[in-house]
GROMACS .gro file of C-alpha atoms in nm:
model
  305
    1MET     CA    1  21.830   6.621   7.487
    2LYS     CA    2  21.676   6.233   7.458
    3LEU     CA    3  21.893   5.928   7.480
    4GLU     CA    4  21.702   5.600   7.384
    5PHE     CA    5  21.866   5.228   7.370
    6LYS     CA    6  21.640   5.052   7.134
    7ASN     CA    7  21.643   4.671   7.159
    8ILE     CA    8  22.010   4.652   7.222
    9LYS     CA    9  22.151   4.327   7.204
   10LYS     CA   10  22.500   4.194   7.262
   11ALA     CA   11  22.690   3.880   7.255
   12PHE     CA   12  23.027   3.745   7.276
   13GLY     CA   13  23.050   3.429   7.060
   14LYS     CA   14  22.764   3.210   7.171
   15LYS     CA   15  22.724   3.371   7.526
   16THR     CA   16  22.474   3.660   7.518
   17VAL     CA   17  22.527   3.946   7.770
   18LEU     CA   18  22.260   4.166   7.714
   19ASN     CA   19  21.938   4.065   7.580
   20ASN     CA   20  21.681   4.313   7.416
   21ILE     CA   21  21.787   4.605   7.647
   22ASN     CA   22  21.549   4.923   7.613
   23PHE     CA   23  21.544   5.243   7.796
   24THR     CA   24  21.519   5.623   7.768
   25ALA     CA   25  21.758   5.879   7.976
   26LYS     CA   26  21.678   6.275   7.919
   27SER     CA   27  21.859   6.563   7.991
   28GLY     CA   28  21.809   6.745   8.324
   29ARG     CA   29  21.753   6.397   8.497
   30ALA     CA   30  21.981   6.135   8.603
   31PHE     CA   31  21.939   5.787   8.515
   32GLY     CA   32  22.027   5.500   8.777
   33LEU     CA   33  22.187   5.172   8.602
   34LEU     CA   34  22.176   4.904   8.850
   35GLY     CA   35  22.230   4.576   8.878
   36ARG     CA   36  22.500   4.320   9.057
   37ASN     CA   37  22.839   4.217   8.936
   38GLY     CA   38  22.799   4.032   8.583
   39ALA     CA   39  22.459   4.198   8.524
   40GLY     CA   40  22.550   4.345   8.212
   41LYS     CA   41  22.598   4.721   8.303
   42THR     CA   42  22.977   4.727   8.216
   43THR     CA   43  22.901   4.587   7.894
   44THR     CA   44  22.601   4.872   7.832
   45ILE     CA   45  22.811   5.173   7.922
   46ARG     CA   46  23.101   5.045   7.662
   47ILE     CA   47  22.842   5.047   7.386
   48LEU     CA   48  22.690   5.366   7.486
   49MET     CA   49  23.073   5.481   7.492
   50ASN     CA   50  23.128   5.327   7.158
   51VAL     CA   51  23.442   5.120   7.317
   52PHE     CA   52  23.244   4.818   7.126
   53LYS     CA   53  22.930   4.778   6.907
   54ALA     CA   54  22.611   4.629   6.991
   55THR     CA   55  22.545   4.267   6.818
   56SER     CA   56  22.196   4.444   6.760
   57GLY     CA   57  21.995   4.724   6.796
   58GLU     CA   58  22.054   5.112   6.809
   59ILE     CA   59  22.157   5.422   6.997
   60LEU     CA   60  21.928   5.718   6.937
   61LEU     CA   61  21.979   6.063   7.041
   62ASP     CA   62  21.666   6.298   7.008
   63GLY     CA   63  21.566   6.015   6.743
   64LYS     CA   64  21.838   6.003   6.571
   65PRO     CA   65  22.137   5.754   6.543
   66LEU     CA   66  22.387   5.883   6.786
   67ASP     CA   67  22.687   6.092   6.615
   68TYR     CA   68  22.996   6.007   6.787
   69LYS     CA   69  23.168   6.280   6.614
   70SER     CA   70  22.911   6.548   6.711
   71VAL     CA   71  22.801   6.466   7.099
   72SER     CA   72  23.079   6.472   7.397
   73PHE     CA   73  23.121   6.206   7.654
   74GLY     CA   74  23.236   6.254   7.985
   75TYR     CA   75  23.315   5.907   8.171
   76LEU     CA   76  23.396   5.835   8.532
   77PRO     CA   77  23.510   5.478   8.547
   78GLU     CA   78  23.483   5.249   8.889
   79GLU     CA   79  23.849   5.192   8.771
   80ARG     CA   80  24.107   5.469   8.752
   81GLY     CA   81  24.336   5.545   8.471
   82LEU     CA   82  24.534   5.868   8.518
   83TYR     CA   83  24.935   5.925   8.496
   84PRO     CA   84  25.048   5.873   8.842
   85LYS     CA   85  25.395   6.035   8.782
   86GLU     CA   86  25.282   6.347   8.614
   87LYS     CA   87  25.152   6.687   8.724
   88ILE     CA   88  24.789   6.703   8.792
   89PHE     CA   89  24.724   7.045   8.593
   90ASP     CA   90  24.951   6.927   8.330
   91GLN     CA   91  24.739   6.603   8.244
   92LEU     CA   92  24.382   6.744   8.325
   93VAL     CA   93  24.498   7.012   8.052
   94TYR     CA   94  24.616   6.719   7.782
   95LEU     CA   95  24.312   6.532   7.847
   96ALA     CA   96  24.062   6.819   7.761
   97ASN     CA   97  24.265   6.884   7.489
   98LEU     CA   98  24.207   6.525   7.364
   99LYS     CA   99  23.853   6.549   7.410
  100GLY     CA  100  23.817   6.879   7.170
  101MET     CA  101  23.877   7.150   7.416
  102ASN     CA  102  24.130   7.436   7.327
  103LYS     CA  103  24.407   7.508   7.609
  104LYS     CA  104  24.278   7.815   7.744
  105ASP     CA  105  23.930   7.732   7.784
  106ALA     CA  106  24.054   7.361   7.922
  107GLU     CA  107  24.278   7.552   8.188
  108LYS     CA  108  24.007   7.788   8.272
  109SER     CA  109  23.796   7.491   8.354
  110ILE     CA  110  24.014   7.269   8.514
  111ASN     CA  111  24.100   7.567   8.756
  112TYR     CA  112  23.711   7.584   8.868
  113TRP     CA  113  23.710   7.250   8.944
  114LEU     CA  114  24.019   7.229   9.118
  115ASP     CA  115  23.867   7.521   9.336
  116PHE     CA  116  23.534   7.380   9.342
  117LEU     CA  117  23.664   7.070   9.493
  118ASN     CA  118  23.945   7.223   9.713
  119MET     CA  119  24.208   7.100   9.508
  120SER     CA  120  24.409   7.418   9.383
  121GLU     CA  121  24.708   7.370   9.615
  122TYR     CA  122  24.775   7.026   9.475
  123LYS     CA  123  24.750   7.138   9.109
  124ASN     CA  124  25.152   7.130   9.053
  125LYS     CA  125  25.173   6.781   9.251
  126GLN     CA  126  25.212   6.433   9.114
  127LEU     CA  127  24.903   6.244   9.125
  128ASP     CA  128  25.064   5.952   9.308
  129THR     CA  129  25.127   6.211   9.616
  130LEU     CA  130  24.760   6.277   9.682
  131SER     CA  131  24.560   6.049   9.906
  132LYS     CA  132  24.285   5.784   9.727
  133GLY     CA  133  23.996   6.008   9.787
  134ASN     CA  134  24.195   6.295   9.628
  135GLN     CA  135  24.294   6.089   9.333
  136GLN     CA  136  23.947   6.021   9.266
  137LYS     CA  137  23.857   6.405   9.275
  138VAL     CA  138  24.109   6.443   8.967
  139GLN     CA  139  23.979   6.167   8.807
  140LEU     CA  140  23.636   6.329   8.847
  141ILE     CA  141  23.764   6.659   8.729
  142SER     CA  142  23.906   6.483   8.433
  143SER     CA  143  23.540   6.368   8.306
  144ILE     CA  144  23.385   6.695   8.321
  145ALA     CA  145  23.605   6.955   8.233
  146HIS     CA  146  23.560   6.951   7.903
  147ASP     CA  147  23.202   6.988   7.954
  148PRO     CA  148  23.061   6.699   7.829
  149ASP     CA  149  22.704   6.679   7.706
  150ILE     CA  150  22.613   6.288   7.858
  151VAL     CA  151  22.797   6.211   8.169
  152VAL     CA  152  22.837   5.844   8.318
  153PHE     CA  153  22.937   5.799   8.648
  154ASP     CA  154  23.040   5.465   8.761
  155GLU     CA  155  23.084   5.409   9.120
  156PRO     CA  156  23.152   5.758   9.175
  157PHE     CA  157  23.159   5.753   9.579
  158SER     CA  158  23.382   5.455   9.621
  159GLY     CA  159  23.604   5.509   9.869
  160LEU     CA  160  23.528   5.886   9.970
  161ASP     CA  161  23.520   6.037  10.325
  162PRO     CA  162  23.158   6.184  10.393
  163VAL     CA  163  23.344   6.546  10.331
  164ASN     CA  164  23.463   6.415   9.967
  165ALA     CA  165  23.150   6.258   9.905
  166LYS     CA  166  22.951   6.595   9.966
  167LEU     CA  167  23.173   6.759   9.728
  168LEU     CA  168  23.111   6.497   9.472
  169GLU     CA  169  22.754   6.523   9.534
  170ASN     CA  170  22.719   6.897   9.461
  171VAL     CA  171  22.940   6.820   9.146
  172VAL     CA  172  22.659   6.539   9.032
  173LYS     CA  173  22.415   6.793   9.111
  174GLU     CA  174  22.544   7.071   8.885
  175GLN     CA  175  22.583   6.843   8.586
  176ILE     CA  176  22.222   6.741   8.633
  177LYS     CA  177  22.152   7.123   8.656
  178GLN     CA  178  22.325   7.223   8.349
  179ASN     CA  179  22.065   7.025   8.154
  180LYS     CA  180  22.331   6.744   8.071
  181ILE     CA  181  22.214   6.364   8.025
  182VAL     CA  182  22.375   6.188   8.338
  183ILE     CA  183  22.383   5.789   8.384
  184PHE     CA  184  22.466   5.689   8.706
  185SER     CA  185  22.580   5.322   8.832
  186SER     CA  186  22.625   5.267   9.179
  187HIS     CA  187  22.572   4.972   9.481
  188GLN     CA  188  22.505   5.280   9.693
  189MET     CA  189  22.127   5.295   9.672
  190ASN     CA  190  22.121   5.603   9.878
  191TYR     CA  191  22.285   5.783   9.607
  192ILE     CA  192  22.104   5.654   9.329
  193GLU     CA  193  21.752   5.720   9.554
  194GLU     CA  194  21.875   6.096   9.608
  195PHE     CA  195  22.011   6.191   9.225
  196CYS     CA  196  21.820   5.944   9.025
  197ASP     CA  197  21.456   5.995   8.895
  198ASP     CA  198  21.447   5.689   8.641
  199ILE     CA  199  21.632   5.354   8.715
  200LEU     CA  200  21.663   5.040   8.522
  201ILE     CA  201  21.759   4.696   8.717
  202LEU     CA  202  21.966   4.456   8.517
  203LYS     CA  203  21.998   4.079   8.592
  204ASN     CA  204  22.184   3.844   8.365
  205GLY     CA  205  22.141   4.077   8.103
  206GLU     CA  206  21.788   4.094   8.119
  207ILE     CA  207  21.592   4.413   8.234
  208MET     CA  208  21.411   4.308   8.560
  209LEU     CA  209  21.266   4.653   8.624
  210THR     CA  210  21.278   5.024   8.489
  211GLY     CA  211  21.100   5.325   8.554
  212ASN     CA  212  21.054   5.637   8.759
  213ILE     CA  213  21.139   5.548   9.121
  214LYS     CA  214  20.848   5.722   9.294
  215GLN     CA  215  20.577   5.502   9.061
  216ILE     CA  216  20.793   5.193   9.145
  217LYS     CA  217  20.763   5.248   9.533
  218GLN     CA  218  20.407   5.389   9.471
  219SER     CA  219  20.330   5.080   9.293
  220TYR     CA  220  20.354   4.829   9.614
  221GLN     CA  221  20.087   4.767   9.835
  222ARG     CA  222  20.038   5.056  10.072
  223ASP     CA  223  19.892   4.916  10.399
  224LYS     CA  224  20.133   4.984  10.653
  225LEU     CA  225  20.253   5.304  10.841
  226LYS     CA  226  20.585   5.344  10.987
  227ILE     CA  227  20.572   5.528  11.283
  228GLU     CA  228  20.832   5.694  11.515
  229SER     CA  229  20.693   5.772  11.885
  230LYS     CA  230  20.797   5.768  12.257
  231ASP     CA  231  20.510   5.580  12.318
  232ALA     CA  232  20.619   5.287  12.102
  233LYS     CA  233  20.625   5.046  12.403
  234LYS     CA  234  20.259   5.172  12.488
  235ILE     CA  235  20.127   5.134  12.113
  236LYS     CA  236  20.267   4.768  12.092
  237SER     CA  237  20.119   4.666  12.408
  238GLU     CA  238  19.741   4.806  12.285
  239HIS     CA  239  19.789   4.732  11.922
  240GLN     CA  240  19.956   4.357  11.957
  241ALA     CA  241  19.803   4.196  11.667
  242GLU     CA  242  19.846   4.484  11.436
  243THR     CA  243  20.227   4.593  11.493
  244LYS     CA  244  20.589   4.486  11.493
  245GLN     CA  245  20.824   4.668  11.680
  246VAL     CA  246  21.133   4.763  11.474
  247ASN     CA  247  21.347   4.926  11.778
  248SER     CA  248  21.279   5.143  12.080
  249SER     CA  249  21.091   5.433  11.910
  250THR     CA  250  20.961   5.255  11.562
  251LEU     CA  251  20.686   5.039  11.484
  252ILE     CA  252  20.525   4.899  11.185
  253TYR     CA  253  20.160   4.908  11.187
  254LYS     CA  254  19.944   4.717  10.937
  255MET     CA  255  19.612   4.827  10.849
  256ALA     CA  256  19.270   4.645  10.704
  257SER     CA  257  19.314   4.847  10.408
  258GLU     CA  258  19.484   5.103  10.229
  259ASP     CA  259  19.174   5.364  10.231
  260GLN     CA  260  19.235   5.363  10.612
  261LYS     CA  261  19.519   5.553  10.633
  262ALA     CA  262  19.382   5.899  10.732
  263LYS     CA  263  19.159   5.781  10.977
  264VAL     CA  264  19.413   5.567  11.131
  265MET     CA  265  19.672   5.843  11.129
  266GLN     CA  266  19.450   6.087  11.303
  267LYS     CA  267  19.348   5.839  11.585
  268PHE     CA  268  19.733   5.772  11.649
  269ILE     CA  269  19.847   6.146  11.650
  270LYS     CA  270  19.537   6.199  11.879
  271ASP     CA  271  19.590   5.896  12.130
  272TYR     CA  272  19.960   5.866  12.159
  273ASP     CA  273  20.269   6.103  12.137
  274ILE     CA  274  20.392   6.087  11.776
  275ASP     CA  275  20.726   6.211  11.626
  276SER     CA  276  20.627   6.111  11.277
  277ILE     CA  277  20.383   5.892  11.097
  278GLY     CA  278  20.331   5.784  10.717
  279ILE     CA  279  20.306   5.484  10.474
  280LEU     CA  280  20.622   5.259  10.491
  281GLU     CA  281  20.729   5.195  10.134
  282PRO     CA  282  20.985   4.994  10.025
  283THR     CA  283  21.372   5.143  10.003
  284LEU     CA  284  21.532   5.141   9.680
  285ASN     CA  285  21.770   4.850   9.868
  286ASP     CA  286  21.482   4.653   9.882
  287ILE     CA  287  21.341   4.675   9.553
  288PHE     CA  288  21.690   4.592   9.430
  289VAL     CA  289  21.741   4.284   9.644
  290GLU     CA  290  21.391   4.190   9.530
  291TYR     CA  291  21.486   4.212   9.161
  292ALA     CA  292  21.828   4.159   9.140
  293GLY     CA  293  21.874   3.923   9.448
  294ASP     CA  294  21.914   3.532   9.467
  295GLU     CA  295  21.570   3.349   9.661
  296LYS     CA  296  21.747   3.371  10.018
  297GLU     CA  297  21.795   3.740   9.961
  298ILE     CA  298  21.462   3.810   9.856
  299ALA     CA  299  21.317   3.598  10.119
  300GLU     CA  300  21.493   3.888  10.387
  301ILE     CA  301  21.279   4.151  10.261
  302LYS     CA  302  20.960   3.958  10.261
  303HIS     CA  303  20.852   4.176  10.597
  304LEU     CA  304  20.745   4.467  10.381
  305GLU     CA  305  20.430   4.216  10.267
   0.00000   0.00000   0.00000
């Protein structure tokens, strides 16, 4: 499947909150929707989910207008919204029924996901008796138990401890593996880098950057090496002008030109005890600050230039 936003614009009265938004998300891949608070991410998601209509533009699925009667959505919102006093299993079955799944299939699917997330022992408990992390896992099950075609995860890792975060990572990977369209919105750039092939960065309702993460990183100047070495102090003393020491074992070395990479790396490996050496690429966090940040924040990543 291929989901396309075509020239989407949204205005509330005289205020334009989305202006000419275009992107494509494909099945079997995760698409990262990024931006600061107020950038337009939530509005984009709400238009996709048909909560309200775009002012102009269209959403296509495989080249045709998206038919909400034939396409199933799963949505994990940032703000949770289940029933705190109801039994977990009962309300999950009820919600799956509302999304078109029969009771037998719903019970089978929910039991599977409860087991997958180590939650089976809580199935007959009230939601409000669970920890925040376990409540979040229940919310997650509610978004995927009905086997949706398109899944939207909005800040799914918020408040999770490392063990539960790892379980959730496995769920996200499973959705991608099942060839679903996965749209991922988060401020935690490490998860975006792990799951997403393509990203879009919004700022004030405008697209600031979109494309494949690897290609975006490779478009930056590649004239710096990151070196991890027990000889960092020695390297620094012998290459004062070209090096910047990050910590006791890490250096950034600036080459005269990008085409010297192989020669310079071979020399360092020959002359010093090198643990790792490679091209210094910007992190997704650096890229996000550059395109979504203000002038002060952008200045803080100029060490990459």
